Amino acid sequence: MLCRDIQTWVLIFLVISPTIFNISLSAGLDSRRAAKKRRMSEKVRKMFYHAYDNYMTYAFPHDELKPLTKTFTNSLSELGNLKLEYLPQKYNGSALTLIESLSSLVIMGNNTEFEKAVLWLSDNLTFDVDARINLFECNIRVLGGLVSSHILATDSTSRLVQGLYKNQLLFLAEDLGRRFLPAFDTPTGLPYAWINLKYGVMENETTETSTSGCGSLILEMGALSRLTGDPRFESAALQALRKLWSMRSSLNLLGTTLDVATGEWIEYSSGIGAGVDSFYEYLIKAHILFGRDEFWRMFQSAYLAVQKYFRHGPWYHEADMRTGKATYWQLTSLQAFWPGLQVLVGDIAAANSSHREFVYLWEKFGVLPERYLLDHQMLHPTEKYYPLRPELAESTFYLYQATKDPWYIEVGESIVDSLNLYTKVEGGFASIKDVTTMDLEDHQHSFFLAEMCKYLYLLFDDSFLVDRNYIFTTEGHPLPVMSSWHERIPTYIQSNGTSVKSENLAKRAHAMSLRVCPATTLNSGHSSQRIESACHIHDARGDHRCSTDDDCGVDSTTCRQRSCSMAGYCGLWFFV
Ligand code: DMJ
């Protein structure tokens, strides 16, 4: 009898011990990962304050910090102004970096500094300055920074001492928005790229602008209209967007530069990088924020055209909007935002493989060079710089949100290490002039605080996002998705397959909350094991080309068969 009992116990032990062992192993792994994320978020917080404190000490209230000489630049009037034309004589800056830091301060939980900054801006900031600025840059950095911070200052979390905040940031934003309006007074409704904040459009102003310049205004100007009740901002941005979309080719492609007076294209070649990037981003994000079908229809056609004509395996080249024929085979640092956009669409597998290419390049050079010639496998001879661009960190954050794959944490860690190794100086973080020599340039761009530090921090600590649904503008400023702004609450599919309409379920019910890509640990032959994303799916033939749908395999997120495009590349052409 006793013997049989012992046998039974041994049997039970043998059955359950591997389970217990596995559970404790994975609990151990989980707690190590959590500790690592805490360590990393602390590291990023320190980076942010190193950049912020140095700005406040040596540059504030001017626009940006020069970290090598510990001085400042009034760069708002220089942004996008490659030839540095018509620079103002008496402009002393608009505290650009402080405005750009506001939402990051909130995300990192520093309400005291946020309050101090809000009060300083309320008392001192003025846009009545004789400075010619770039509409796009001023919109994404200044208007976006103010609108987003106004919402953060007035949400239910009571971050500011009661009674202190009387919508001062919104008044500033409204004043700025009004100064933008004359730019839209053109025969086409497409805005001038440049406007003088005090005097409006200058005589003989250039009529040339870019696709992103006139197609990436709808989030900030739309939000401003919803907040102020003045419809003019949203309607100007919408009219410009519709006009731009009407200029697409029969292939649903757009060019890069155009004339706002004639509505004619100047540059027919375009891709997903400079001059175009945020146009795509704003179509999908405007759909998420305002729920308008019109934005979705535009986005869907535009996205399909990009995948069809620009995509080459994990890369995106440029093509002529009229013929779809490839023009330039270049990988640029700005394009690294695209995988993040694909996460919002739910095209996680494509996001994953393209993100991977940018990571390879980051690893090869230590940071991302501005332009890499895909056809020659070499750096662009003159664009070897790295101005602290945040796009790879941004995509890494989105992909980690969607997959919870720890490999992305490792990518984030390597970005943090490189930034600290190559760009950190006593006076802040400096841009890199040449990635082959790692020589530095005396400039700490404001987007380092608005985007780079924010996305890295959120990668390791996303507590700000728990139970809240935000979209981030192209400059990383959060805007909440609210039913009052939403034309219709979309239907979300629950995990049990039923569909529901409810604002609560709208919270994080998009692709970012999916956990579809478990990690596998590969034994690399060295003592340290390398974590590999199980989502890294190559097209079946390995060269990313296909002749039939069978070559393409199944999309890991939707389980739908990917199909072969007319150009011979695999993709998921129908989604959501
Ligand atoms: C930022 O100002 C924005 O992300 C913009 O859309 C383009 N790139 C810079 C940072 O690289």
Coordinates of C-alpha atoms and ligand atoms in Angstrom, one line a residue:
M1 CA 0.0 0.0 0.0
L2 CA 2.7 2.4 1.1
C3 CA 4.7 1.4 -1.9
R4 CA 1.8 2.2 -4.2
D5 CA 1.4 5.6 -2.6
I6 CA 5.0 6.4 -3.1
Q7 CA 4.8 5.4 -6.7
T8 CA 1.8 7.6 -7.2
W9 CA 3.6 10.6 -5.6
V10 CA 6.7 10.0 -7.7
L11 CA 4.5 9.9 -10.8
I12 CA 2.7 13.1 -9.8
F13 CA 6.0 14.8 -9.1
L14 CA 7.4 13.7 -12.4
V15 CA 4.3 15.1 -14.2
I16 CA 4.2 18.5 -12.4
S17 CA 7.8 19.2 -11.8
P18 CA 8.6 20.4 -15.3
T19 CA 5.6 22.7 -15.1
I20 CA 6.8 24.1 -11.8
F21 CA 10.3 24.4 -13.2
N22 CA 9.0 26.2 -16.3
I23 CA 6.7 28.6 -14.3
S24 CA 9.6 29.6 -12.0
L25 CA 11.9 29.9 -14.9
S26 CA 9.6 32.2 -16.8
A27 CA 8.8 34.1 -13.5
G28 CA 12.5 34.6 -13.1
L29 CA 12.9 35.8 -16.7
D30 CA 9.9 38.2 -16.4
S31 CA 11.3 39.8 -13.3
R32 CA 14.8 40.2 -14.9
R33 CA 13.1 41.8 -17.9
A34 CA 11.1 44.1 -15.7
A35 CA 14.3 45.1 -13.8
K36 CA 16.0 45.8 -17.1
K37 CA 13.2 48.0 -18.3
R38 CA 13.3 50.0 -15.0
R39 CA 17.0 50.4 -15.4
M40 CA 16.7 51.5 -19.0
S41 CA 13.9 54.0 -18.3
E42 CA 16.0 55.5 -15.6
K43 CA 18.9 55.8 -18.0
V44 CA 16.6 57.6 -20.6
R45 CA 15.3 59.9 -17.9
K46 CA 18.9 60.9 -17.1
M47 CA 19.5 61.5 -20.8
F48 CA 16.4 63.7 -21.1
Y49 CA 17.5 65.8 -18.1
H50 CA 21.0 66.1 -19.3
A51 CA 19.6 67.6 -22.5
Y52 CA 17.0 69.7 -20.8
D53 CA 19.1 71.1 -17.9
N54 CA 21.8 72.1 -20.3
Y55 CA 19.3 73.8 -22.6
M56 CA 17.8 75.6 -19.6
T57 CA 21.2 76.7 -18.4
Y58 CA 22.8 77.8 -21.6
A59 CA 20.1 78.4 -24.2
F60 CA 16.7 79.2 -22.7
P61 CA 14.7 81.2 -23.7
H62 CA 16.3 80.9 -27.1
D63 CA 15.3 78.1 -29.4
E64 CA 17.9 75.4 -29.3
L65 CA 21.1 74.5 -27.5
K66 CA 24.6 74.4 -29.0
P67 CA 26.0 71.7 -26.7
L68 CA 29.7 72.0 -27.7
T69 CA 30.0 75.7 -27.2
K70 CA 27.3 75.8 -24.5
T71 CA 25.5 78.6 -26.2
F72 CA 22.2 78.9 -28.2
T73 CA 20.7 79.3 -31.6
N74 CA 17.4 81.1 -32.5
S75 CA 16.7 78.3 -35.0
L76 CA 12.9 78.5 -35.4
S77 CA 13.5 80.9 -38.3
E78 CA 16.2 78.6 -39.7
L79 CA 14.2 75.3 -39.7
G80 CA 13.7 74.0 -43.3
N81 CA 15.6 77.1 -44.5
L82 CA 18.5 75.3 -46.2
K83 CA 19.9 78.5 -47.8
L84 CA 19.4 80.5 -44.6
E85 CA 17.5 83.2 -46.6
Y86 CA 15.7 86.2 -45.1
L87 CA 16.9 85.6 -41.5
P88 CA 15.3 88.0 -39.0
Q89 CA 17.4 90.8 -37.5
K90 CA 15.7 91.1 -34.1
Y91 CA 14.4 87.7 -33.3
N92 CA 15.4 86.4 -29.9
G93 CA 13.9 83.0 -30.0
S94 CA 10.6 81.4 -28.8
A95 CA 11.8 79.0 -26.2
L96 CA 11.3 76.3 -28.8
T97 CA 13.0 73.5 -26.8
L98 CA 11.0 74.3 -23.7
I99 CA 7.7 74.0 -25.7
E100 CA 8.9 70.8 -27.3
S101 CA 9.8 69.4 -23.8
L102 CA 6.4 70.0 -22.2
S103 CA 4.7 66.7 -23.1
S104 CA 7.9 64.7 -22.3
L105 CA 8.0 66.3 -18.8
V106 CA 4.4 65.1 -18.3
I107 CA 5.1 61.6 -19.6
M108 CA 8.1 61.4 -17.2
G109 CA 5.9 62.5 -14.4
N110 CA 7.6 65.9 -13.6
N111 CA 4.5 68.0 -12.9
T112 CA 6.5 70.6 -11.0
E113 CA 8.7 71.5 -14.0
F114 CA 5.7 71.3 -16.3
E115 CA 3.9 73.8 -14.2
K116 CA 6.9 76.1 -14.1
A117 CA 7.3 75.9 -17.9
V118 CA 3.5 76.5 -18.5
L119 CA 3.6 79.6 -16.3
W120 CA 6.8 81.0 -17.9
L121 CA 5.3 80.6 -21.4
S122 CA 2.0 82.1 -20.3
D123 CA 3.8 85.2 -19.2
N124 CA 6.5 85.6 -21.8
L125 CA 5.8 83.9 -25.1
T126 CA 4.7 86.1 -27.9
F127 CA 4.3 85.4 -31.6
D128 CA 4.2 89.0 -32.6
V129 CA 7.7 88.8 -33.9
D130 CA 9.2 89.8 -37.2
A131 CA 10.4 86.3 -38.2
R132 CA 9.8 84.3 -41.3
I133 CA 9.2 80.8 -40.3
N134 CA 8.4 77.5 -42.0
L135 CA 4.7 76.7 -41.6
F136 CA 5.2 72.9 -41.4
E137 CA 8.0 73.1 -38.8
C138 CA 6.2 75.7 -36.7
N139 CA 3.0 73.7 -36.9
I140 CA 4.5 70.4 -35.7
R141 CA 6.8 71.8 -33.1
V142 CA 5.2 74.9 -31.7
L143 CA 1.5 74.6 -32.4
G144 CA 1.6 70.8 -31.7
G145 CA 3.6 71.3 -28.5
L146 CA 1.1 73.9 -27.2
V147 CA -2.1 72.1 -28.2
S148 CA -1.0 68.8 -26.7
S149 CA 0.3 70.5 -23.5
H150 CA -3.0 72.4 -23.1
I151 CA -4.9 69.1 -23.2
L152 CA -2.4 67.6 -20.7
A153 CA -2.8 70.6 -18.5
T154 CA -6.6 70.3 -18.5
D155 CA -7.2 66.5 -18.3
S156 CA -8.6 64.8 -15.3
T157 CA -5.2 64.2 -13.6
S158 CA -4.9 67.6 -12.0
R159 CA -1.2 68.0 -12.8
L160 CA -1.2 71.8 -12.0
V161 CA -2.1 73.6 -8.8
Q162 CA -5.8 74.3 -8.9
G163 CA -6.7 77.7 -10.4
L164 CA -3.3 78.3 -11.9
Y165 CA -4.1 77.2 -15.4
K166 CA -6.6 79.4 -17.3
N167 CA -6.1 78.0 -20.8
Q168 CA -3.0 80.2 -21.4
L169 CA -1.4 77.6 -23.7
L170 CA -4.6 77.4 -25.8
F171 CA -4.7 81.2 -26.2
L172 CA -1.1 81.1 -27.4
A173 CA -1.9 78.3 -29.8
E174 CA -5.0 80.2 -31.1
D175 CA -2.9 83.3 -31.7
L176 CA -0.3 81.2 -33.6
G177 CA -3.0 79.5 -35.6
R178 CA -4.5 82.8 -36.7
R179 CA -1.0 83.9 -37.9
F180 CA -0.9 80.7 -40.0
L181 CA -4.2 81.5 -41.8
P182 CA -2.9 84.0 -44.4
A183 CA -0.6 81.3 -45.7
F184 CA -3.6 79.5 -47.1
D185 CA -4.8 82.4 -49.1
T186 CA -3.6 81.1 -52.5
P187 CA -5.5 80.2 -55.7
T188 CA -5.4 76.5 -54.8
G189 CA -5.9 76.7 -51.0
L190 CA -2.5 75.0 -50.7
P191 CA -0.5 77.0 -48.1
Y192 CA 2.8 78.8 -48.7
A193 CA 5.7 77.1 -47.0
W194 CA 6.8 80.3 -45.4
I195 CA 5.1 83.0 -43.4
N196 CA 6.2 86.0 -41.4
L197 CA 4.6 85.7 -38.0
K198 CA 4.1 89.5 -37.7
Y199 CA 3.4 90.5 -41.3
G200 CA 2.0 87.5 -43.0
V201 CA 3.1 86.3 -46.4
M202 CA 6.1 88.3 -47.7
E203 CA 6.0 89.9 -51.1
N204 CA 7.6 87.7 -53.8
E205 CA 7.5 84.7 -51.4
T206 CA 8.4 81.4 -53.0
T207 CA 5.4 79.4 -54.1
E208 CA 7.3 76.1 -53.9
T209 CA 6.4 73.8 -51.0
S210 CA 6.5 70.1 -50.3
T211 CA 3.9 67.4 -50.0
S212 CA 4.5 67.0 -46.2
G213 CA 4.5 70.8 -45.9
C214 CA 0.9 71.1 -47.0
G215 CA -0.4 67.7 -46.1
S216 CA 0.7 67.4 -42.5
L217 CA -1.3 70.1 -40.8
I218 CA -4.6 68.4 -40.0
L219 CA -3.8 67.0 -36.6
E220 CA -2.7 70.2 -34.9
M221 CA -5.0 72.6 -36.8
G222 CA -7.9 70.1 -36.4
A223 CA -7.3 69.8 -32.7
L224 CA -7.1 73.6 -32.4
S225 CA -10.5 74.1 -34.1
R226 CA -12.1 71.4 -31.8
L227 CA -10.6 73.1 -28.7
T228 CA -11.4 76.7 -29.6
G229 CA -14.7 76.2 -31.6
D230 CA -13.2 78.2 -34.5
P231 CA -13.5 76.0 -37.5
R232 CA -11.1 78.0 -39.7
F233 CA -8.0 76.1 -38.7
E234 CA -9.4 72.7 -39.5
S235 CA -11.1 73.8 -42.6
A236 CA -7.9 75.4 -44.0
A237 CA -5.9 72.2 -43.3
L238 CA -8.6 70.0 -44.7
Q239 CA -9.0 72.0 -47.9
A240 CA -5.3 71.9 -48.5
L241 CA -5.2 68.1 -47.9
R242 CA -8.1 67.5 -50.3
K243 CA -6.5 69.7 -53.0
L244 CA -3.2 67.8 -52.5
W245 CA -5.0 64.4 -52.8
S246 CA -6.7 65.6 -56.0
M247 CA -3.3 66.1 -57.5
R248 CA -2.4 62.4 -57.2
S249 CA -1.5 60.5 -60.3
S250 CA -3.7 57.7 -61.8
L251 CA -1.4 55.3 -59.8
N252 CA -2.4 57.1 -56.5
L253 CA 1.1 58.4 -56.1
L254 CA 2.1 62.0 -55.2
G255 CA 5.3 63.9 -56.0
T256 CA 7.6 65.6 -53.5
T257 CA 7.4 69.3 -54.3
L258 CA 4.7 71.5 -55.9
D259 CA 3.7 75.0 -56.6
V260 CA 0.9 76.4 -54.4
A261 CA -0.1 79.0 -56.9
T262 CA -0.6 76.8 -59.9
G263 CA -1.2 73.4 -58.2
E264 CA 1.4 71.8 -60.5
W265 CA 4.0 69.3 -59.4
I266 CA 7.6 70.4 -59.5
E267 CA 9.3 67.2 -58.4
Y268 CA 7.5 64.0 -59.7
S269 CA 9.7 61.5 -57.9
S270 CA 8.8 60.7 -54.4
G271 CA 9.1 58.0 -51.7
I272 CA 8.3 57.7 -48.0
G273 CA 11.1 59.9 -46.7
A274 CA 11.9 63.6 -46.8
G275 CA 9.3 65.9 -48.1
V276 CA 6.5 63.3 -48.1
D277 CA 6.8 61.2 -44.9
S278 CA 4.3 62.8 -42.6
F279 CA 1.7 63.2 -45.3
Y280 CA 1.0 59.4 -45.1
E281 CA 1.3 59.5 -41.3
Y282 CA -1.3 62.2 -41.0
L283 CA -3.8 60.4 -43.1
I284 CA -3.9 57.4 -40.9
K285 CA -3.6 59.4 -37.6
A286 CA -6.3 61.8 -38.7
H287 CA -8.5 58.8 -39.3
I288 CA -7.7 57.5 -35.8
L289 CA -8.2 60.9 -34.1
F290 CA -11.3 62.1 -36.0
G291 CA -12.8 58.9 -37.2
R292 CA -13.5 60.3 -40.7
D293 CA -13.9 57.7 -43.5
E294 CA -12.5 60.2 -46.0
F295 CA -9.1 60.0 -44.3
W296 CA -9.2 56.2 -44.3
R297 CA -10.0 56.0 -48.0
M298 CA -7.2 58.4 -48.9
F299 CA -4.8 56.5 -46.6
Q300 CA -5.7 53.1 -47.9
S301 CA -5.2 54.0 -51.5
A302 CA -2.0 55.8 -50.7
Y303 CA -0.6 53.0 -48.6
L304 CA -1.4 50.4 -51.2
A305 CA 0.3 52.5 -53.9
V306 CA 3.4 52.8 -51.7
Q307 CA 3.5 49.1 -51.1
K308 CA 3.0 48.4 -54.7
Y309 CA 5.4 50.9 -56.3
F310 CA 8.0 51.8 -53.7
R311 CA 8.5 48.6 -51.8
H312 CA 11.4 46.4 -52.6
G313 CA 11.4 43.6 -50.0
P314 CA 12.0 45.4 -46.7
W315 CA 13.2 48.6 -48.4
Y316 CA 11.4 51.5 -50.1
H317 CA 12.9 53.2 -53.0
E318 CA 11.6 56.3 -54.8
A319 CA 9.5 56.2 -57.9
D320 CA 8.1 58.6 -60.5
M321 CA 4.5 59.3 -59.6
R322 CA 3.4 59.2 -63.2
T323 CA 4.9 55.8 -64.2
G324 CA 5.6 54.1 -61.0
K325 CA 9.2 53.5 -62.3
A326 CA 11.9 53.4 -59.7
T327 CA 14.0 56.6 -59.6
Y328 CA 16.3 56.6 -56.5
W329 CA 17.4 53.6 -54.5
Q330 CA 18.2 55.1 -51.2
L331 CA 17.5 54.3 -47.6
T332 CA 17.2 57.4 -45.5
S333 CA 17.1 57.9 -41.8
L334 CA 13.7 59.7 -42.0
Q335 CA 12.1 56.6 -43.6
A336 CA 12.6 54.7 -40.3
F337 CA 9.2 56.0 -39.1
W338 CA 7.4 53.8 -41.6
P339 CA 7.4 50.6 -39.6
G340 CA 5.7 52.5 -36.8
L341 CA 3.0 53.6 -39.2
Q342 CA 2.6 50.0 -40.3
V343 CA 2.0 49.0 -36.7
L344 CA -1.0 51.3 -36.6
V345 CA -2.3 49.7 -39.8
G346 CA -1.8 46.3 -38.4
D347 CA 0.8 45.2 -41.0
I348 CA 3.2 44.0 -38.3
A349 CA 5.1 41.5 -40.4
A350 CA 6.0 44.1 -43.0
A351 CA 6.9 46.6 -40.2
N352 CA 9.1 44.0 -38.6
S353 CA 11.1 43.2 -41.6
S354 CA 11.6 46.8 -42.7
H355 CA 12.5 47.9 -39.1
R356 CA 15.1 45.2 -39.1
E357 CA 16.9 46.8 -42.1
F358 CA 17.2 50.1 -40.2
V359 CA 18.6 48.2 -37.2
Y360 CA 21.3 46.5 -39.4
L361 CA 22.3 49.9 -40.7
W362 CA 22.3 51.4 -37.1
E363 CA 24.5 48.5 -36.0
K364 CA 26.8 48.9 -39.0
F365 CA 27.5 52.6 -38.4
G366 CA 26.7 53.0 -34.7
V367 CA 23.9 55.4 -35.6
L368 CA 21.7 56.0 -38.7
P369 CA 23.3 57.9 -41.6
E370 CA 21.1 60.4 -43.2
R371 CA 21.2 58.6 -46.6
Y372 CA 22.5 55.3 -47.8
L373 CA 22.7 54.3 -51.4
L374 CA 21.0 50.9 -51.7
D375 CA 22.1 50.3 -55.3
H376 CA 25.8 50.9 -54.4
Q377 CA 25.6 49.6 -50.9
M378 CA 27.5 52.8 -49.7
L379 CA 26.9 56.0 -47.8
H380 CA 25.7 59.0 -49.8
P381 CA 28.9 61.1 -50.4
T382 CA 27.6 64.3 -48.7
E383 CA 24.7 63.1 -46.4
K384 CA 26.7 61.2 -43.9
Y385 CA 25.4 63.1 -40.9
Y386 CA 23.1 62.0 -38.0
P387 CA 21.2 64.9 -36.5
L388 CA 19.9 62.8 -33.5
R389 CA 16.8 61.7 -35.5
P390 CA 14.3 59.7 -33.5
E391 CA 12.5 57.7 -36.2
L392 CA 14.1 54.3 -35.4
A393 CA 13.4 54.7 -31.7
E394 CA 9.8 55.6 -32.6
S395 CA 9.3 52.5 -34.7
T396 CA 11.0 50.4 -32.1
F397 CA 8.5 51.7 -29.5
Y398 CA 5.5 50.9 -31.7
L399 CA 6.7 47.4 -32.5
Y400 CA 7.3 46.6 -28.9
Q401 CA 3.9 47.9 -28.0
A402 CA 2.4 45.6 -30.7
T403 CA 4.4 42.5 -30.0
K404 CA 6.0 42.7 -26.5
D405 CA 8.9 41.0 -28.1
P406 CA 11.9 41.6 -25.9
W407 CA 14.2 41.9 -28.9
Y408 CA 12.9 45.4 -29.3
I409 CA 14.0 46.2 -25.8
E410 CA 17.5 45.2 -26.8
V411 CA 17.3 47.4 -29.9
G412 CA 16.2 50.3 -27.6
E413 CA 19.2 49.6 -25.3
S414 CA 21.6 49.7 -28.2
I415 CA 20.2 53.0 -29.3
V416 CA 20.6 54.4 -25.8
D417 CA 24.2 53.1 -25.6
S418 CA 25.1 54.6 -29.0
L419 CA 23.6 57.9 -28.1
N420 CA 25.5 58.0 -24.8
L421 CA 28.7 56.9 -26.4
Y422 CA 28.9 59.0 -29.5
T423 CA 26.7 62.1 -28.9
K424 CA 26.7 62.9 -25.2
V425 CA 29.0 65.8 -24.3
E426 CA 29.3 67.9 -21.2
G427 CA 26.9 70.5 -22.5
G428 CA 24.1 68.2 -23.8
F429 CA 23.7 65.9 -26.8
A430 CA 25.4 66.9 -30.1
S431 CA 24.5 65.9 -33.6
I432 CA 27.0 63.9 -35.6
K433 CA 28.5 65.5 -38.7
D434 CA 29.9 62.4 -40.3
V435 CA 29.1 58.9 -39.2
T436 CA 32.4 57.6 -40.6
T437 CA 34.5 59.8 -38.2
M438 CA 31.8 60.5 -35.6
D439 CA 32.8 64.1 -35.6
L440 CA 30.2 66.2 -33.8
E441 CA 28.2 69.2 -34.8
D442 CA 27.2 72.0 -32.4
H443 CA 23.5 71.4 -32.4
Q444 CA 21.0 69.7 -30.1
H445 CA 17.7 69.6 -32.1
S446 CA 14.5 70.1 -30.1
F447 CA 13.1 66.8 -31.4
F448 CA 15.7 65.0 -29.3
L449 CA 13.6 66.1 -26.3
A450 CA 10.2 65.9 -28.0
E451 CA 10.7 62.6 -29.7
M452 CA 13.9 60.7 -29.1
C453 CA 13.8 60.7 -25.3
K454 CA 10.0 60.3 -25.2
Y455 CA 9.9 57.3 -27.4
L456 CA 12.8 55.6 -25.7
Y457 CA 11.3 56.3 -22.3
L458 CA 7.9 54.9 -23.4
L459 CA 9.6 51.9 -24.8
F460 CA 10.8 51.0 -21.3
D461 CA 8.0 52.5 -19.2
D462 CA 4.6 52.9 -20.8
S463 CA 2.7 53.6 -17.7
F464 CA 1.6 56.9 -19.2
L465 CA -0.4 55.0 -21.8
V466 CA -2.2 52.6 -19.5
D467 CA -5.9 53.0 -19.9
R468 CA -5.5 55.9 -22.2
N469 CA -5.5 56.0 -26.0
Y470 CA -3.3 58.6 -27.6
I471 CA -2.0 59.2 -31.0
F472 CA 1.4 61.0 -31.3
T473 CA 1.8 63.8 -33.8
T474 CA 4.8 63.5 -36.1
E475 CA 6.8 65.5 -33.5
G476 CA 5.8 63.1 -30.8
H477 CA 3.2 65.3 -29.0
P478 CA 0.3 63.2 -27.7
L479 CA -3.3 63.9 -28.6
P480 CA -6.0 61.8 -26.9
V481 CA -8.6 59.9 -29.0
M482 CA -11.9 61.1 -27.6
S483 CA -15.4 60.3 -28.6
S484 CA -16.3 64.0 -28.8
W485 CA -13.8 64.5 -31.6
H486 CA -14.6 61.2 -33.3
E487 CA -17.1 61.1 -36.1
R488 CA -18.0 57.5 -35.2
I489 CA -16.6 55.1 -32.7
P490 CA -15.3 52.3 -34.9
T491 CA -16.1 48.7 -34.3
Y492 CA -13.5 46.7 -32.6
I493 CA -13.1 43.0 -32.7
Q494 CA -12.7 41.4 -29.3
S495 CA -10.4 38.4 -28.8
N496 CA -13.5 36.1 -28.7
G497 CA -14.3 37.2 -32.2
T498 CA -17.4 39.4 -31.4
S499 CA -17.5 43.0 -32.5
V500 CA -18.5 45.8 -30.2
K501 CA -18.9 49.6 -30.3
S502 CA -17.7 51.1 -27.0
E503 CA -15.4 53.9 -26.2
N504 CA -13.8 51.8 -23.4
L505 CA -12.9 49.1 -25.8
A506 CA -11.5 51.7 -28.2
K507 CA -8.7 52.1 -25.7
R508 CA -5.6 50.5 -27.0
A509 CA -7.7 48.2 -29.2
H510 CA -5.6 48.9 -32.2
A511 CA -2.7 46.9 -33.4
M512 CA -0.3 48.4 -30.9
S513 CA -1.9 46.3 -28.2
L514 CA -1.6 43.0 -30.0
R515 CA 0.9 40.6 -28.7
V516 CA 1.5 38.5 -31.7
C517 CA 5.2 37.9 -31.9
P518 CA 6.7 35.8 -29.1
A519 CA 10.4 35.8 -28.8
T520 CA 12.6 32.8 -29.2
T521 CA 16.0 32.5 -27.7
L522 CA 18.7 31.4 -30.2
N523 CA 21.9 29.7 -29.2
S524 CA 24.3 31.8 -31.1
G525 CA 27.3 29.6 -30.3
H526 CA 28.7 32.1 -27.8
S527 CA 28.1 32.0 -24.1
S528 CA 25.5 34.8 -24.4
Q529 CA 22.2 33.8 -26.0
R530 CA 20.7 36.1 -28.6
I531 CA 17.0 36.9 -28.5
E532 CA 15.4 36.6 -31.9
S533 CA 12.0 37.9 -32.9
A534 CA 9.8 35.1 -34.0
C535 CA 8.1 37.7 -36.3
H536 CA 11.0 38.1 -38.5
I537 CA 9.5 36.6 -41.6
H538 CA 11.3 36.6 -44.9
D539 CA 9.4 36.3 -48.1
A540 CA 9.5 32.7 -49.1
R541 CA 12.0 33.0 -51.9
G542 CA 14.4 34.9 -49.7
D543 CA 15.0 37.7 -52.2
H544 CA 11.7 39.3 -51.4
R545 CA 10.5 38.8 -55.0
C546 CA 7.6 36.6 -55.9
S547 CA 5.9 35.3 -59.0
T548 CA 2.8 33.9 -57.4
D549 CA 0.9 34.3 -54.2
D550 CA 2.2 31.0 -53.0
D551 CA 5.7 32.5 -52.7
C552 CA 4.5 35.0 -50.1
G553 CA 3.3 33.1 -47.1
V554 CA 0.9 34.2 -44.4
D555 CA 0.9 37.5 -42.6
S556 CA 1.7 36.8 -38.9
T557 CA -0.8 39.3 -37.5
T558 CA -3.9 38.7 -39.5
C559 CA -3.2 35.1 -40.7
R560 CA -4.2 36.2 -44.1
Q561 CA -2.4 35.0 -47.2
R562 CA 0.0 37.7 -48.5
S563 CA -0.2 38.2 -52.2
C564 CA 2.2 39.0 -55.0
S565 CA 2.0 42.5 -56.4
M566 CA 2.1 43.3 -60.1
A567 CA 5.7 44.5 -59.5
G568 CA 6.6 41.1 -58.1
Y569 CA 6.8 41.8 -54.4
C570 CA 4.9 40.2 -51.5
G571 CA 2.5 42.2 -49.4
L572 CA -0.7 42.2 -47.5
W573 CA -2.9 44.2 -49.9
F574 CA -6.2 44.1 -48.1
F575 CA -6.3 44.9 -44.4
V576 CA -8.6 45.8 -41.5
Ligands
DMJ1 C1 10.9 65.7 -36.7 O1 10.8 67.1 -36.7 C2 9.6 65.2 -37.2 O2 9.5 63.8 -36.9 C3 9.3 65.4 -38.7 O3 8.2 64.7 -39.1 C4 10.5 64.9 -39.5 N1 11.6 64.6 -38.8 C5 12.0 65.3 -37.6 C6 13.0 64.5 -36.8 O4 13.8 63.7 -37.6

